[in-house]
Each structure stands twice: as C-alpha cells, then as structure tokens.
PDB file of C-alpha atoms in Angstrom:
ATOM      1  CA  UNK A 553       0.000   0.000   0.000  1.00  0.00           C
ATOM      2  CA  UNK A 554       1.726   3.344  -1.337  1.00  0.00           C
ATOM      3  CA  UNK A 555      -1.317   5.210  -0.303  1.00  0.00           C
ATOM      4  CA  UNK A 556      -1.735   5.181   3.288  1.00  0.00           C
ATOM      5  CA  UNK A 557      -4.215   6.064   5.650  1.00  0.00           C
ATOM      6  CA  UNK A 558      -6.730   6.387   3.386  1.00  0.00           C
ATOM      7  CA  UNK A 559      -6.927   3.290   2.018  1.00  0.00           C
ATOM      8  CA  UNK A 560      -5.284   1.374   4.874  1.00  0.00           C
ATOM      9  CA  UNK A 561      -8.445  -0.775   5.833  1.00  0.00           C
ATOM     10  CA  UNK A 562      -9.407  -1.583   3.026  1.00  0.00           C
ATOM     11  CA  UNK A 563      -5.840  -3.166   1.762  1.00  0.00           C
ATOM     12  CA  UNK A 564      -5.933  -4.842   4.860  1.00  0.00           C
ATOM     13  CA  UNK A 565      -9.011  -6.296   4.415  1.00  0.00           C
ATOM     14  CA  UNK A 566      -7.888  -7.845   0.741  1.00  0.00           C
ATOM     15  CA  UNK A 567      -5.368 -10.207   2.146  1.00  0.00           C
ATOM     16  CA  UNK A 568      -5.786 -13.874   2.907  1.00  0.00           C
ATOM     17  CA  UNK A 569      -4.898 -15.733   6.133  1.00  0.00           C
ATOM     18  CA  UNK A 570      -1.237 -15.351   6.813  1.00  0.00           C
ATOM     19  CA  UNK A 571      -0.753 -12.309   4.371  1.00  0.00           C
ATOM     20  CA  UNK A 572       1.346  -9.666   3.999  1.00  0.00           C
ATOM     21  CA  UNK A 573       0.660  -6.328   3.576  1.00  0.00           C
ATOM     22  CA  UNK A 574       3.725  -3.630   2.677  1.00  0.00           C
ATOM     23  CA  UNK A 575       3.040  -0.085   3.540  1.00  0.00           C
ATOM     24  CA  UNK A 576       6.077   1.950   1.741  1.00  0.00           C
ATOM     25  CA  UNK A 577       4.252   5.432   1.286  1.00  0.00           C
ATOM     26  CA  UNK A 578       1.523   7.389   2.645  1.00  0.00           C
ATOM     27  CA  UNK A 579       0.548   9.965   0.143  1.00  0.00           C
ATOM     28  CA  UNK A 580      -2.858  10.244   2.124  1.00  0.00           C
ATOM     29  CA  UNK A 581      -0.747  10.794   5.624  1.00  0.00           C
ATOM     30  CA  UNK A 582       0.517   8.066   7.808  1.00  0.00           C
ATOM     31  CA  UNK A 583      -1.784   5.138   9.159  1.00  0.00           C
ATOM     32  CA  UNK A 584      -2.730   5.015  12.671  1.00  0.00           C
ATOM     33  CA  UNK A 585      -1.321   2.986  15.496  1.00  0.00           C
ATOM     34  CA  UNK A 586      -2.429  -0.677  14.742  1.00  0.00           C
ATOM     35  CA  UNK A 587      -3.662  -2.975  17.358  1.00  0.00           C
ATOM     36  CA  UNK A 588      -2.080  -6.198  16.749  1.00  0.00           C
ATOM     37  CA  UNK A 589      -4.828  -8.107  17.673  1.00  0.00           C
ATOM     38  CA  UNK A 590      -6.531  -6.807  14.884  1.00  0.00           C
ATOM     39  CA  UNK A 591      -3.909  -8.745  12.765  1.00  0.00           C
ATOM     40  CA  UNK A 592      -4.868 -11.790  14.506  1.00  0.00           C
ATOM     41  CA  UNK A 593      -8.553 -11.688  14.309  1.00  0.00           C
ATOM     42  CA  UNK A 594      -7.805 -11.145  10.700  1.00  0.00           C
ATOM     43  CA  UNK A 595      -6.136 -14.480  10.192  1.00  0.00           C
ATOM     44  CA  UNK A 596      -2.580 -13.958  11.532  1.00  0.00           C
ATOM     45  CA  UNK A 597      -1.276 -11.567   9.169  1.00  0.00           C
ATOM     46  CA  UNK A 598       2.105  -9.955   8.812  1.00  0.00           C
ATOM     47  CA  UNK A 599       2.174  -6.065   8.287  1.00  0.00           C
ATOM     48  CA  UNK A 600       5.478  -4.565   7.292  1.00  0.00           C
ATOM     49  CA  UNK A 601       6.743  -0.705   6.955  1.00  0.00           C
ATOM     50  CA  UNK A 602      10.088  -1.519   5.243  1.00  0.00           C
ATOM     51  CA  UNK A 603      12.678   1.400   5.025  1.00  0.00           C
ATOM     52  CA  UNK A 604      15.479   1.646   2.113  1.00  0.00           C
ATOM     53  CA  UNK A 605      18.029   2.999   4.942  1.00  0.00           C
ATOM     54  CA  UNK A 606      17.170   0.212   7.149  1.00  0.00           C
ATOM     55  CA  UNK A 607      18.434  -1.907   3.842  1.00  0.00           C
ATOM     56  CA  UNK A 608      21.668  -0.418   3.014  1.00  0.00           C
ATOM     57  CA  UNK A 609      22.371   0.754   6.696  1.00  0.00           C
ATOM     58  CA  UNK A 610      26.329  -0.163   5.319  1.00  0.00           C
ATOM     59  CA  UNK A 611      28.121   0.156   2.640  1.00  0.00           C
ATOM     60  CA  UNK A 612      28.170  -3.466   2.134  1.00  0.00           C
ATOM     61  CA  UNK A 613      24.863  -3.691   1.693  1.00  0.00           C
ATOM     62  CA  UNK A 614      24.191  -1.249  -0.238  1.00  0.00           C
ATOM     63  CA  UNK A 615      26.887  -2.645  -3.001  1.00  0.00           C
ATOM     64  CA  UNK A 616      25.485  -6.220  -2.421  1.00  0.00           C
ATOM     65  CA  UNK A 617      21.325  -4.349  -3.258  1.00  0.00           C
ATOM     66  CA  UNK A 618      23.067  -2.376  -6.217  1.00  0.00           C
ATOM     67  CA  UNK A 619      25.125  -5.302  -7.293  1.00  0.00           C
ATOM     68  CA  UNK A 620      22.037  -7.529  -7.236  1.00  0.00           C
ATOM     69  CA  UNK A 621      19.839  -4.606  -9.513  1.00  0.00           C
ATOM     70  CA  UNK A 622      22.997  -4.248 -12.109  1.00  0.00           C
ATOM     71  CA  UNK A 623      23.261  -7.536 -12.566  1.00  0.00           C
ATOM     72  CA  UNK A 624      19.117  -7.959 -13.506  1.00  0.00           C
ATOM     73  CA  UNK A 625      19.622  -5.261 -15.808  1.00  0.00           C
ATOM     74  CA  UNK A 626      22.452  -6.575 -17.693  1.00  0.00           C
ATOM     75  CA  UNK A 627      20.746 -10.157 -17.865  1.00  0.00           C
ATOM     76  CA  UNK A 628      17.725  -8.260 -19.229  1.00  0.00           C
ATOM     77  CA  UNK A 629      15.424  -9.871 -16.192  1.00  0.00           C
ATOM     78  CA  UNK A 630      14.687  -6.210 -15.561  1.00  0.00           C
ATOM     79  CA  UNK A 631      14.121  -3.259 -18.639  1.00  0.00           C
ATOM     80  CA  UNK A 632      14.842  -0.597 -17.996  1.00  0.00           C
ATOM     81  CA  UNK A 633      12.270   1.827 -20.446  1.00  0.00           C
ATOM     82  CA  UNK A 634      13.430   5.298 -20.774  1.00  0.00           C
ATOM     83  CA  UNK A 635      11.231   7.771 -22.026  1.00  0.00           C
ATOM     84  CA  UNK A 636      13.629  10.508 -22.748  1.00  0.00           C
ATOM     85  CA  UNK A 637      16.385  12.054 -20.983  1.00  0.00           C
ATOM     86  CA  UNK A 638      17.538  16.065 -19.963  1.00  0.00           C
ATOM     87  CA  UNK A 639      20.406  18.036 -20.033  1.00  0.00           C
ATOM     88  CA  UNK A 640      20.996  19.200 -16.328  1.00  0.00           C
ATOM     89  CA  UNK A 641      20.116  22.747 -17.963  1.00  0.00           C
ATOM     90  CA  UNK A 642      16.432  21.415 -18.307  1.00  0.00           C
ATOM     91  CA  UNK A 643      16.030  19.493 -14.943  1.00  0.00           C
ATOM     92  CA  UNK A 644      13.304  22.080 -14.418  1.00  0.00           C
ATOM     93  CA  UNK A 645      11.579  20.494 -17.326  1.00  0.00           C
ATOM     94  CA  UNK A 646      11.841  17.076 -16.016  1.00  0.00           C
ATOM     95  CA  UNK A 647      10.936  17.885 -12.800  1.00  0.00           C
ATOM     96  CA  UNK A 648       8.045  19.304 -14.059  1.00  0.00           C
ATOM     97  CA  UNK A 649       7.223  16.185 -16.248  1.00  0.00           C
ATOM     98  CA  UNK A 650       6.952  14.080 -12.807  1.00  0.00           C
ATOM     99  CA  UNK A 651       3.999  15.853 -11.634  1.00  0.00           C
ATOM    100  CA  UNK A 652       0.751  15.251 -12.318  1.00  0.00           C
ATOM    101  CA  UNK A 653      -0.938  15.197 -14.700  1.00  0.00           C
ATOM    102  CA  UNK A 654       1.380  14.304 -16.665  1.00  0.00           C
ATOM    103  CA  UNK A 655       3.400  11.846 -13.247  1.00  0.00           C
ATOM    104  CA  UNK A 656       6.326  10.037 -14.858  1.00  0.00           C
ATOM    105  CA  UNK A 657       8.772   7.881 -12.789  1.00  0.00           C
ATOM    106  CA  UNK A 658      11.910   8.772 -12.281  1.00  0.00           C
TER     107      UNK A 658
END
C-alpha cells in the first residue's frame, strides 16, 4: 500500500490468512497505530513498513542491493524503459514532467 491512511483498511481487508501487507508510502498521511490483535482476528497476518536505509544501513549492503539490480539489468530480467532524458540545464523540465498530470517515474 503506497497510499496510506486512506486506504489502509481496506488493503488490509484484501489479504488472505497469513498475508502480507507492505506499507512503503503514505501519500494520504501516515496510518494510525495498529492494534495487533486486529492482525490476529484477521487471520494472523504480517504487516510490514520496510525502510530503504534500514536496507543499506552499510556500505556493504548497499553494493550487495546495487550489485544484485545491475546484474538484472544486464541479464535483461529487468528493462529498464526510458522515455527521454535532460540536459541538467532542463532538470526544471523534467521535474516538471513528474507531476501530475502528466506523473512520470523517475
């Protein structure tokens, strides 16, 4: 769930017994404490708010995560699809690009 508190309960309410459910955003605002006996009377699910820093907290992770994304892209397991690219000059312009409506990824 990118979203947050708005849509918490519901994504919560989508997973089977012994899910898992990811929160790694909260464009609505941040979810409310969570009882977690409300993930047991759910069916003993797992809720996780995962952190990149808490990932590559060393250096030695962080090449091991980065090692393990190069290599998928020169194996071609993951494409990379690049729309077009900017000259620093025009980083306005791409910044502008990311909003909405238009809301590339970057």
């Amino acid at each position: 769930d990118s979203v947050g508190k708005d849509t918490f309960e519901k994504s919560l309410g989508c997973l089977a017994r012994r899910g898992m459910m990811v929160l790694y955003g909260q464009s609505s605002g941040p979810v409310p404490p969570v009882d977690p006996q409300v993930l047991n009377a759910k069916g003993s699910l797992f809720l996780t708010r995962p952190t990149l820093h808490h990932h590559i907290h060393t250096r030695e992770e962080l090449l091991a995560r980065a090692g393990d994304v190069l290599s998928w892209v020169r194996s071609g397991a993951l494409r990379l699809r690049i729309d077009r690219d900017f000259p620093l000059a025009h980083a306005a312009d791409a910044h502008r690009l990311s909003q909405p409506p238009e809301g590339g990824k970057f």
